[in-house]
Amino acid sequence: GAGVSQTPSNKVTEKGKYVELRCDPISGHTALYWYRQSLGQGPEFLIYFQGTGAADDSGLPNDRFFAVRPEGSVSTLKIQRTERGDSAVYLCASSLDTYRDRGRGTEAFFGQGTRLTVV
Amino acid sequence: AQKVTQAQTEISVVEKEDVTLDCVYETRDTTYYLFWYKQPPSGELVFLIRRNSFDEQNEISGRYSWNFQKSTSSFNFTITASQVVDSAVYFCALSADNQGGKLIFGQGTELSVKP
């Protein structure tokens, strides 16, 4: 597709359950980012992939959160033992190769997000 | 540490008024990038502009203009002759050159343009 695609758009789950959120980046974009946006706040960085590897996972709040990108395109954000505080919109973004693009900054394109509600 | 502050939580204007959204940033990096994104009710963040730290030239794009001043660490955004379609949440963001494109966002300013 032309843009970043995230599925599902909405997810309601019970406390303690496991969830997976999927992100399909723009074709050819090697950098992929996950952010979390709580109501009334700006997006907060979670993790960044360059290709298949996680280049920076410093934003993951704890070990219940994990993300993979096995083939360097689609990424899955996994949350174990969900808690009510995990409720938020999870945003995915992609951009061109950040190393080649160095010196011009990196313009990230965002998906519409997955709204996760833990009840 | 890097930080972006958008002190205006909400702004309400009447159509055709000009409005300025403030953004103040903090960073110790000498090379960095500043961004503005628009988030309409649909939720998708829409890129508006990117500025690098070495280019303080102001930019105008149609009704939008940006004023970057390193001396005051500010990157303000002005909409001239606002329209109802401009109603959205606007985010200012910062990225350091050695951070791989990771964005630090402000808390956003919700702009409401009334007819």
PDB file of C-alpha atoms in Angstrom:
ATOM      1  CA  GLY A   1       0.000   0.000   0.000  1.00  0.00           C
ATOM      2  CA  ALA A   2       0.950   3.651  -0.239  1.00  0.00           C
ATOM      3  CA  GLY A   3       1.125   4.373   3.481  1.00  0.00           C
ATOM      4  CA  VAL A   4       1.919   2.750   6.799  1.00  0.00           C
ATOM      5  CA  SER A   5      -0.751   0.219   7.686  1.00  0.00           C
ATOM      6  CA  GLN A   6      -1.565  -0.882  11.229  1.00  0.00           C
ATOM      7  CA  THR A   7      -3.851  -3.681  12.284  1.00  0.00           C
ATOM      8  CA  PRO A   8      -6.122  -3.998  14.075  1.00  0.00           C
ATOM      9  CA  SER A   9      -7.392  -0.439  14.300  1.00  0.00           C
ATOM     10  CA  ASN A  10      -9.018  -1.221  17.637  1.00  0.00           C
ATOM     11  CA  LYS A  11      -8.311  -3.943  20.158  1.00  0.00           C
ATOM     12  CA  VAL A  12     -10.125  -4.591  23.418  1.00  0.00           C
ATOM     13  CA  THR A  13      -8.588  -7.177  25.690  1.00  0.00           C
ATOM     14  CA  GLU A  14      -8.930  -8.365  29.245  1.00  0.00           C
ATOM     15  CA  LYS A  15      -6.337  -7.614  31.862  1.00  0.00           C
ATOM     16  CA  GLY A  16      -3.662 -10.305  31.894  1.00  0.00           C
ATOM     17  CA  LYS A  17      -4.104 -11.332  28.273  1.00  0.00           C
ATOM     18  CA  TYR A  18      -1.475 -11.292  25.527  1.00  0.00           C
ATOM     19  CA  VAL A  19      -1.849  -9.019  22.479  1.00  0.00           C
ATOM     20  CA  GLU A  20      -0.048  -8.520  19.189  1.00  0.00           C
ATOM     21  CA  LEU A  21      -0.166  -5.323  17.165  1.00  0.00           C
ATOM     22  CA  ARG A  22       0.972  -5.342  13.559  1.00  0.00           C
ATOM     23  CA  CYS A  23       2.653  -2.671  11.451  1.00  0.00           C
ATOM     24  CA  ASP A  24       3.203  -2.801   7.690  1.00  0.00           C
ATOM     25  CA  PRO A  25       5.620   0.015   6.731  1.00  0.00           C
ATOM     26  CA  ILE A  26       5.967   1.845   3.455  1.00  0.00           C
ATOM     27  CA  SER A  27       7.736  -0.327   0.914  1.00  0.00           C
ATOM     28  CA  GLY A  28      11.451   0.398   0.815  1.00  0.00           C
ATOM     29  CA  HIS A  29      11.596   2.047   4.232  1.00  0.00           C
ATOM     30  CA  THR A  30      14.260   0.353   6.286  1.00  0.00           C
ATOM     31  CA  ALA A  31      13.645   2.264   9.517  1.00  0.00           C
ATOM     32  CA  LEU A  32      10.565   1.447  11.590  1.00  0.00           C
ATOM     33  CA  TYR A  33       9.433   3.024  14.870  1.00  0.00           C
ATOM     34  CA  TRP A  34       6.833   2.259  17.512  1.00  0.00           C
ATOM     35  CA  TYR A  35       5.367   4.986  19.680  1.00  0.00           C
ATOM     36  CA  ARG A  36       2.675   5.007  22.352  1.00  0.00           C
ATOM     37  CA  GLN A  37       0.250   7.883  22.732  1.00  0.00           C
ATOM     38  CA  SER A  38      -1.861   8.279  25.840  1.00  0.00           C
ATOM     39  CA  LEU A  39      -4.912  10.515  25.856  1.00  0.00           C
ATOM     40  CA  GLY A  40      -3.978  14.184  25.727  1.00  0.00           C
ATOM     41  CA  GLN A  41      -0.271  13.480  25.394  1.00  0.00           C
ATOM     42  CA  GLY A  42       2.312  13.498  22.649  1.00  0.00           C
ATOM     43  CA  PRO A  43       3.588  10.195  21.252  1.00  0.00           C
ATOM     44  CA  GLU A  44       6.309   8.541  23.336  1.00  0.00           C
ATOM     45  CA  PHE A  45       9.067   6.540  21.694  1.00  0.00           C
ATOM     46  CA  LEU A  46       9.133   2.804  22.361  1.00  0.00           C
ATOM     47  CA  ILE A  47      11.521   1.104  19.938  1.00  0.00           C
ATOM     48  CA  TYR A  48      13.280   1.647  16.616  1.00  0.00           C
ATOM     49  CA  PHE A  49      14.347  -0.917  14.021  1.00  0.00           C
ATOM     50  CA  GLN A  50      16.940  -0.440  11.344  1.00  0.00           C
ATOM     51  CA  GLY A  51      16.336  -3.393   9.055  1.00  0.00           C
ATOM     52  CA  THR A  52      15.710  -6.517  11.120  1.00  0.00           C
ATOM     53  CA  GLY A  53      17.516  -5.417  14.248  1.00  0.00           C
ATOM     54  CA  ALA A  54      16.294  -3.276  17.110  1.00  0.00           C
ATOM     55  CA  ALA A  55      18.674  -0.311  17.057  1.00  0.00           C
ATOM     56  CA  ASP A  56      17.180   1.360  20.111  1.00  0.00           C
ATOM     57  CA  ASP A  57      14.673  -0.210  22.501  1.00  0.00           C
ATOM     58  CA  SER A  58      15.219   2.254  25.318  1.00  0.00           C
ATOM     59  CA  GLY A  59      11.587   3.340  25.332  1.00  0.00           C
ATOM     60  CA  LEU A  60      10.049  -0.050  26.103  1.00  0.00           C
ATOM     61  CA  PRO A  61       8.512   0.408  29.566  1.00  0.00           C
ATOM     62  CA  ASN A  62       9.261  -3.079  30.909  1.00  0.00           C
ATOM     63  CA  ASP A  63       9.904  -6.672  29.881  1.00  0.00           C
ATOM     64  CA  ARG A  64       6.225  -7.289  29.134  1.00  0.00           C
ATOM     65  CA  PHE A  65       6.763  -5.373  25.907  1.00  0.00           C
ATOM     66  CA  PHE A  66       8.632  -6.897  22.990  1.00  0.00           C
ATOM     67  CA  ALA A  67       8.802  -6.166  19.265  1.00  0.00           C
ATOM     68  CA  VAL A  68      10.130  -8.068  16.273  1.00  0.00           C
ATOM     69  CA  ARG A  69      10.779  -7.414  12.613  1.00  0.00           C
ATOM     70  CA  PRO A  70      12.075 -10.746  11.325  1.00  0.00           C
ATOM     71  CA  GLU A  71      12.281  -9.946   7.609  1.00  0.00           C
ATOM     72  CA  GLY A  72      12.958  -6.241   7.771  1.00  0.00           C
ATOM     73  CA  SER A  73       9.480  -5.188   6.708  1.00  0.00           C
ATOM     74  CA  VAL A  74       6.412  -6.032   8.832  1.00  0.00           C
ATOM     75  CA  SER A  75       6.821  -5.543  12.571  1.00  0.00           C
ATOM     76  CA  THR A  76       4.819  -6.917  15.483  1.00  0.00           C
ATOM     77  CA  LEU A  77       4.609  -5.292  18.900  1.00  0.00           C
ATOM     78  CA  LYS A  78       3.830  -7.888  21.560  1.00  0.00           C
ATOM     79  CA  ILE A  79       2.493  -7.140  25.027  1.00  0.00           C
ATOM     80  CA  GLN A  80       2.290  -9.874  27.626  1.00  0.00           C
ATOM     81  CA  ARG A  81       0.103  -9.876  30.750  1.00  0.00           C
ATOM     82  CA  THR A  82      -1.606  -6.662  29.735  1.00  0.00           C
ATOM     83  CA  GLU A  83      -2.474  -4.112  32.394  1.00  0.00           C
ATOM     84  CA  ARG A  84      -5.075  -1.344  32.350  1.00  0.00           C
ATOM     85  CA  GLY A  85      -2.229   1.189  32.201  1.00  0.00           C
ATOM     86  CA  ASP A  86      -1.228  -0.216  28.805  1.00  0.00           C
ATOM     87  CA  SER A  87      -4.378   1.286  27.300  1.00  0.00           C
ATOM     88  CA  ALA A  88      -3.288   3.818  24.679  1.00  0.00           C
ATOM     89  CA  VAL A  89      -2.962   4.347  20.935  1.00  0.00           C
ATOM     90  CA  TYR A  90       0.079   2.538  19.570  1.00  0.00           C
ATOM     91  CA  LEU A  91       1.543   4.298  16.551  1.00  0.00           C
ATOM     92  CA  CYS A  92       3.922   2.906  13.990  1.00  0.00           C
ATOM     93  CA  ALA A  93       6.063   4.993  11.647  1.00  0.00           C
ATOM     94  CA  SER A  94       8.576   4.260   8.933  1.00  0.00           C
ATOM     95  CA  SER A  95      11.272   6.245   7.164  1.00  0.00           C
ATOM     96  CA  LEU A  96      14.043   5.865   4.643  1.00  0.00           C
ATOM     97  CA  ASP A  97      17.443   4.487   5.631  1.00  0.00           C
ATOM     98  CA  THR A  98      18.506   6.766   8.467  1.00  0.00           C
ATOM     99  CA  TYR A  99      22.197   6.293   7.740  1.00  0.00           C
ATOM    100  CA  ARG A 100      22.015   7.215   4.095  1.00  0.00           C
ATOM    101  CA  ASP A 101      19.686  10.057   4.952  1.00  0.00           C
ATOM    102  CA  ARG A 102      22.028  11.432   7.606  1.00  0.00           C
ATOM    103  CA  GLY A 103      22.452  15.161   7.302  1.00  0.00           C
ATOM    104  CA  ARG A 104      18.917  15.773   6.095  1.00  0.00           C
ATOM    105  CA  GLY A 105      17.041  14.421   9.054  1.00  0.00           C
ATOM    106  CA  THR A 106      14.544  11.644   8.762  1.00  0.00           C
ATOM    107  CA  GLU A 107      10.952  12.280   7.810  1.00  0.00           C
ATOM    108  CA  ALA A 108       8.802   9.632   9.424  1.00  0.00           C
ATOM    109  CA  PHE A 109       5.425   8.626   8.017  1.00  0.00           C
ATOM    110  CA  PHE A 110       2.886   7.446  10.569  1.00  0.00           C
ATOM    111  CA  GLY A 111       0.079   4.939  10.433  1.00  0.00           C
ATOM    112  CA  GLN A 112      -3.346   5.589  11.919  1.00  0.00           C
ATOM    113  CA  GLY A 113      -2.527   3.639  15.026  1.00  0.00           C
ATOM    114  CA  THR A 114      -4.050   0.792  17.010  1.00  0.00           C
ATOM    115  CA  ARG A 115      -6.243   1.836  19.900  1.00  0.00           C
ATOM    116  CA  LEU A 116      -5.665  -0.701  22.679  1.00  0.00           C
ATOM    117  CA  THR A 117      -8.111  -0.860  25.555  1.00  0.00           C
ATOM    118  CA  VAL A 118      -7.404  -3.169  28.467  1.00  0.00           C
ATOM    119  CA  VAL A 119     -10.491  -3.847  30.607  1.00  0.00           C
TER     120      VAL A 119
ATOM    121  CA  ALA B   1      18.469  15.354  27.933  1.00  0.00           C
ATOM    122  CA  GLN B   2      16.130  16.386  25.154  1.00  0.00           C
ATOM    123  CA  LYS B   3      12.783  17.997  25.748  1.00  0.00           C
ATOM    124  CA  VAL B   4      10.087  19.758  23.771  1.00  0.00           C
ATOM    125  CA  THR B   5       7.616  22.083  25.449  1.00  0.00           C
ATOM    126  CA  GLN B   6       4.370  23.290  23.924  1.00  0.00           C
ATOM    127  CA  ALA B   7       2.976  25.523  26.616  1.00  0.00           C
ATOM    128  CA  GLN B   8      -0.364  26.124  24.890  1.00  0.00           C
ATOM    129  CA  THR B   9      -2.635  23.169  25.562  1.00  0.00           C
ATOM    130  CA  GLU B  10      -5.642  24.533  23.689  1.00  0.00           C
ATOM    131  CA  ILE B  11      -6.218  27.488  21.402  1.00  0.00           C
ATOM    132  CA  SER B  12      -9.539  28.599  19.998  1.00  0.00           C
ATOM    133  CA  VAL B  13      -9.821  31.132  17.188  1.00  0.00           C
ATOM    134  CA  VAL B  14     -12.443  32.302  14.748  1.00  0.00           C
ATOM    135  CA  GLU B  15     -11.993  31.545  11.080  1.00  0.00           C
ATOM    136  CA  LYS B  16      -9.673  33.945   9.215  1.00  0.00           C
ATOM    137  CA  GLU B  17      -7.760  34.885  12.331  1.00  0.00           C
ATOM    138  CA  ASP B  18      -3.996  34.323  12.401  1.00  0.00           C
ATOM    139  CA  VAL B  19      -2.699  31.988  15.094  1.00  0.00           C
ATOM    140  CA  THR B  20       0.783  31.117  16.351  1.00  0.00           C
ATOM    141  CA  LEU B  21       1.638  27.834  18.041  1.00  0.00           C
ATOM    142  CA  ASP B  22       4.681  27.993  20.300  1.00  0.00           C
ATOM    143  CA  CYS B  23       7.408  25.370  20.607  1.00  0.00           C
ATOM    144  CA  VAL B  24      10.480  25.526  22.845  1.00  0.00           C
ATOM    145  CA  TYR B  25      13.080  22.777  22.815  1.00  0.00           C
ATOM    146  CA  GLU B  26      16.073  21.660  24.851  1.00  0.00           C
ATOM    147  CA  THR B  27      19.042  19.700  23.568  1.00  0.00           C
ATOM    148  CA  ARG B  28      22.797  19.561  24.055  1.00  0.00           C
ATOM    149  CA  ASP B  29      23.375  18.263  20.555  1.00  0.00           C
ATOM    150  CA  THR B  30      24.845  20.626  17.985  1.00  0.00           C
ATOM    151  CA  THR B  31      23.143  18.866  15.076  1.00  0.00           C
ATOM    152  CA  TYR B  32      19.454  18.222  15.428  1.00  0.00           C
ATOM    153  CA  TYR B  33      16.196  18.394  13.519  1.00  0.00           C
ATOM    154  CA  LEU B  34      12.897  20.013  14.369  1.00  0.00           C
ATOM    155  CA  PHE B  35       9.524  18.936  13.053  1.00  0.00           C
ATOM    156  CA  TRP B  36       5.881  19.886  13.116  1.00  0.00           C
ATOM    157  CA  TYR B  37       3.165  17.270  12.720  1.00  0.00           C
ATOM    158  CA  LYS B  38      -0.615  17.702  12.467  1.00  0.00           C
ATOM    159  CA  GLN B  39      -2.955  15.140  14.013  1.00  0.00           C
ATOM    160  CA  PRO B  40      -6.545  15.508  12.772  1.00  0.00           C
ATOM    161  CA  PRO B  41      -9.411  13.660  14.490  1.00  0.00           C
ATOM    162  CA  SER B  42      -8.701  10.603  12.325  1.00  0.00           C
ATOM    163  CA  GLY B  43      -5.549  10.109  14.400  1.00  0.00           C
ATOM    164  CA  GLU B  44      -2.866   9.844  11.737  1.00  0.00           C
ATOM    165  CA  LEU B  45       0.111  12.137  12.244  1.00  0.00           C
ATOM    166  CA  VAL B  46       0.731  14.223   9.137  1.00  0.00           C
ATOM    167  CA  PHE B  47       4.206  15.621   8.514  1.00  0.00           C
ATOM    168  CA  LEU B  48       4.283  19.397   7.940  1.00  0.00           C
ATOM    169  CA  ILE B  49       7.917  20.503   8.052  1.00  0.00           C
ATOM    170  CA  ARG B  50      11.459  19.514   8.976  1.00  0.00           C
ATOM    171  CA  ARG B  51      14.227  21.978   9.853  1.00  0.00           C
ATOM    172  CA  ASN B  52      17.869  21.228  10.623  1.00  0.00           C
ATOM    173  CA  SER B  53      19.814  23.093  13.275  1.00  0.00           C
ATOM    174  CA  PHE B  54      22.091  24.803  10.781  1.00  0.00           C
ATOM    175  CA  ASP B  55      19.303  26.430   8.828  1.00  0.00           C
ATOM    176  CA  GLU B  56      17.610  29.276  10.659  1.00  0.00           C
ATOM    177  CA  GLN B  57      15.960  30.653   7.573  1.00  0.00           C
ATOM    178  CA  ASN B  58      12.239  31.074   8.107  1.00  0.00           C
ATOM    179  CA  GLU B  59       9.968  29.157   5.804  1.00  0.00           C
ATOM    180  CA  ILE B  60       6.590  29.875   4.311  1.00  0.00           C
ATOM    181  CA  SER B  61       4.318  27.354   2.653  1.00  0.00           C
ATOM    182  CA  GLY B  62       0.991  28.791   1.636  1.00  0.00           C
ATOM    183  CA  ARG B  63      -0.825  29.876   4.804  1.00  0.00           C
ATOM    184  CA  TYR B  64       1.780  28.183   7.004  1.00  0.00           C
ATOM    185  CA  SER B  65       5.010  29.765   8.194  1.00  0.00           C
ATOM    186  CA  TRP B  66       7.688  28.734  10.660  1.00  0.00           C
ATOM    187  CA  ASN B  67      10.045  30.871  12.717  1.00  0.00           C
ATOM    188  CA  PHE B  68      13.174  29.067  13.939  1.00  0.00           C
ATOM    189  CA  GLN B  69      15.329  30.964  16.443  1.00  0.00           C
ATOM    190  CA  LYS B  70      18.279  29.129  17.964  1.00  0.00           C
ATOM    191  CA  SER B  71      18.976  32.012  20.349  1.00  0.00           C
ATOM    192  CA  THR B  72      15.700  31.306  22.150  1.00  0.00           C
ATOM    193  CA  SER B  73      15.491  27.573  21.271  1.00  0.00           C
ATOM    194  CA  SER B  74      12.134  28.140  19.667  1.00  0.00           C
ATOM    195  CA  PHE B  75      10.442  26.838  16.538  1.00  0.00           C
ATOM    196  CA  ASN B  76       7.077  28.552  16.307  1.00  0.00           C
ATOM    197  CA  PHE B  77       4.372  27.816  13.762  1.00  0.00           C
ATOM    198  CA  THR B  78       1.958  30.413  12.393  1.00  0.00           C
ATOM    199  CA  ILE B  79      -1.217  29.774  10.436  1.00  0.00           C
ATOM    200  CA  THR B  80      -2.435  32.805   8.547  1.00  0.00           C
ATOM    201  CA  ALA B  81      -6.130  33.267   7.823  1.00  0.00           C
ATOM    202  CA  SER B  82      -7.086  30.092   9.681  1.00  0.00           C
ATOM    203  CA  GLN B  83      -9.770  27.775   8.333  1.00  0.00           C
ATOM    204  CA  VAL B  84     -12.050  25.249  10.012  1.00  0.00           C
ATOM    205  CA  VAL B  85     -10.064  22.448   8.355  1.00  0.00           C
ATOM    206  CA  ASP B  86      -7.020  23.565  10.337  1.00  0.00           C
ATOM    207  CA  SER B  87      -8.675  22.263  13.505  1.00  0.00           C
ATOM    208  CA  ALA B  88      -6.412  19.515  14.846  1.00  0.00           C
ATOM    209  CA  VAL B  89      -3.757  18.779  17.426  1.00  0.00           C
ATOM    210  CA  TYR B  90      -0.333  20.047  16.384  1.00  0.00           C
ATOM    211  CA  PHE B  91       2.866  18.496  17.659  1.00  0.00           C
ATOM    212  CA  CYS B  92       6.374  19.881  17.644  1.00  0.00           C
ATOM    213  CA  ALA B  93       9.148  17.282  17.747  1.00  0.00           C
ATOM    214  CA  LEU B  94      12.925  17.077  18.040  1.00  0.00           C
ATOM    215  CA  SER B  95      15.406  14.521  16.730  1.00  0.00           C
ATOM    216  CA  ALA B  96      19.150  14.480  17.358  1.00  0.00           C
ATOM    217  CA  ASP B  97      21.478  13.541  14.527  1.00  0.00           C
ATOM    218  CA  ASN B  98      22.820  10.510  16.377  1.00  0.00           C
ATOM    219  CA  GLN B  99      19.438   9.165  17.467  1.00  0.00           C
ATOM    220  CA  GLY B 100      18.478   7.322  14.305  1.00  0.00           C
ATOM    221  CA  GLY B 101      15.402   9.394  13.645  1.00  0.00           C
ATOM    222  CA  LYS B 102      13.823   8.864  17.068  1.00  0.00           C
ATOM    223  CA  LEU B 103      11.428  11.741  17.735  1.00  0.00           C
ATOM    224  CA  ILE B 104      10.847  13.496  21.033  1.00  0.00           C
ATOM    225  CA  PHE B 105       7.407  15.076  20.933  1.00  0.00           C
ATOM    226  CA  GLY B 106       5.871  17.939  22.839  1.00  0.00           C
ATOM    227  CA  GLN B 107       2.488  17.481  24.484  1.00  0.00           C
ATOM    228  CA  GLY B 108       0.684  19.067  21.576  1.00  0.00           C
ATOM    229  CA  THR B 109      -1.554  22.081  21.085  1.00  0.00           C
ATOM    230  CA  GLU B 110      -5.178  21.518  20.249  1.00  0.00           C
ATOM    231  CA  LEU B 111      -6.322  24.151  17.776  1.00  0.00           C
ATOM    232  CA  SER B 112     -10.009  24.776  17.304  1.00  0.00           C
ATOM    233  CA  VAL B 113     -11.040  27.053  14.456  1.00  0.00           C
ATOM    234  CA  LYS B 114     -14.666  28.100  14.662  1.00  0.00           C
ATOM    235  CA  PRO B 115     -16.677  29.338  11.682  1.00  0.00           C
TER     236      PRO B 115
END
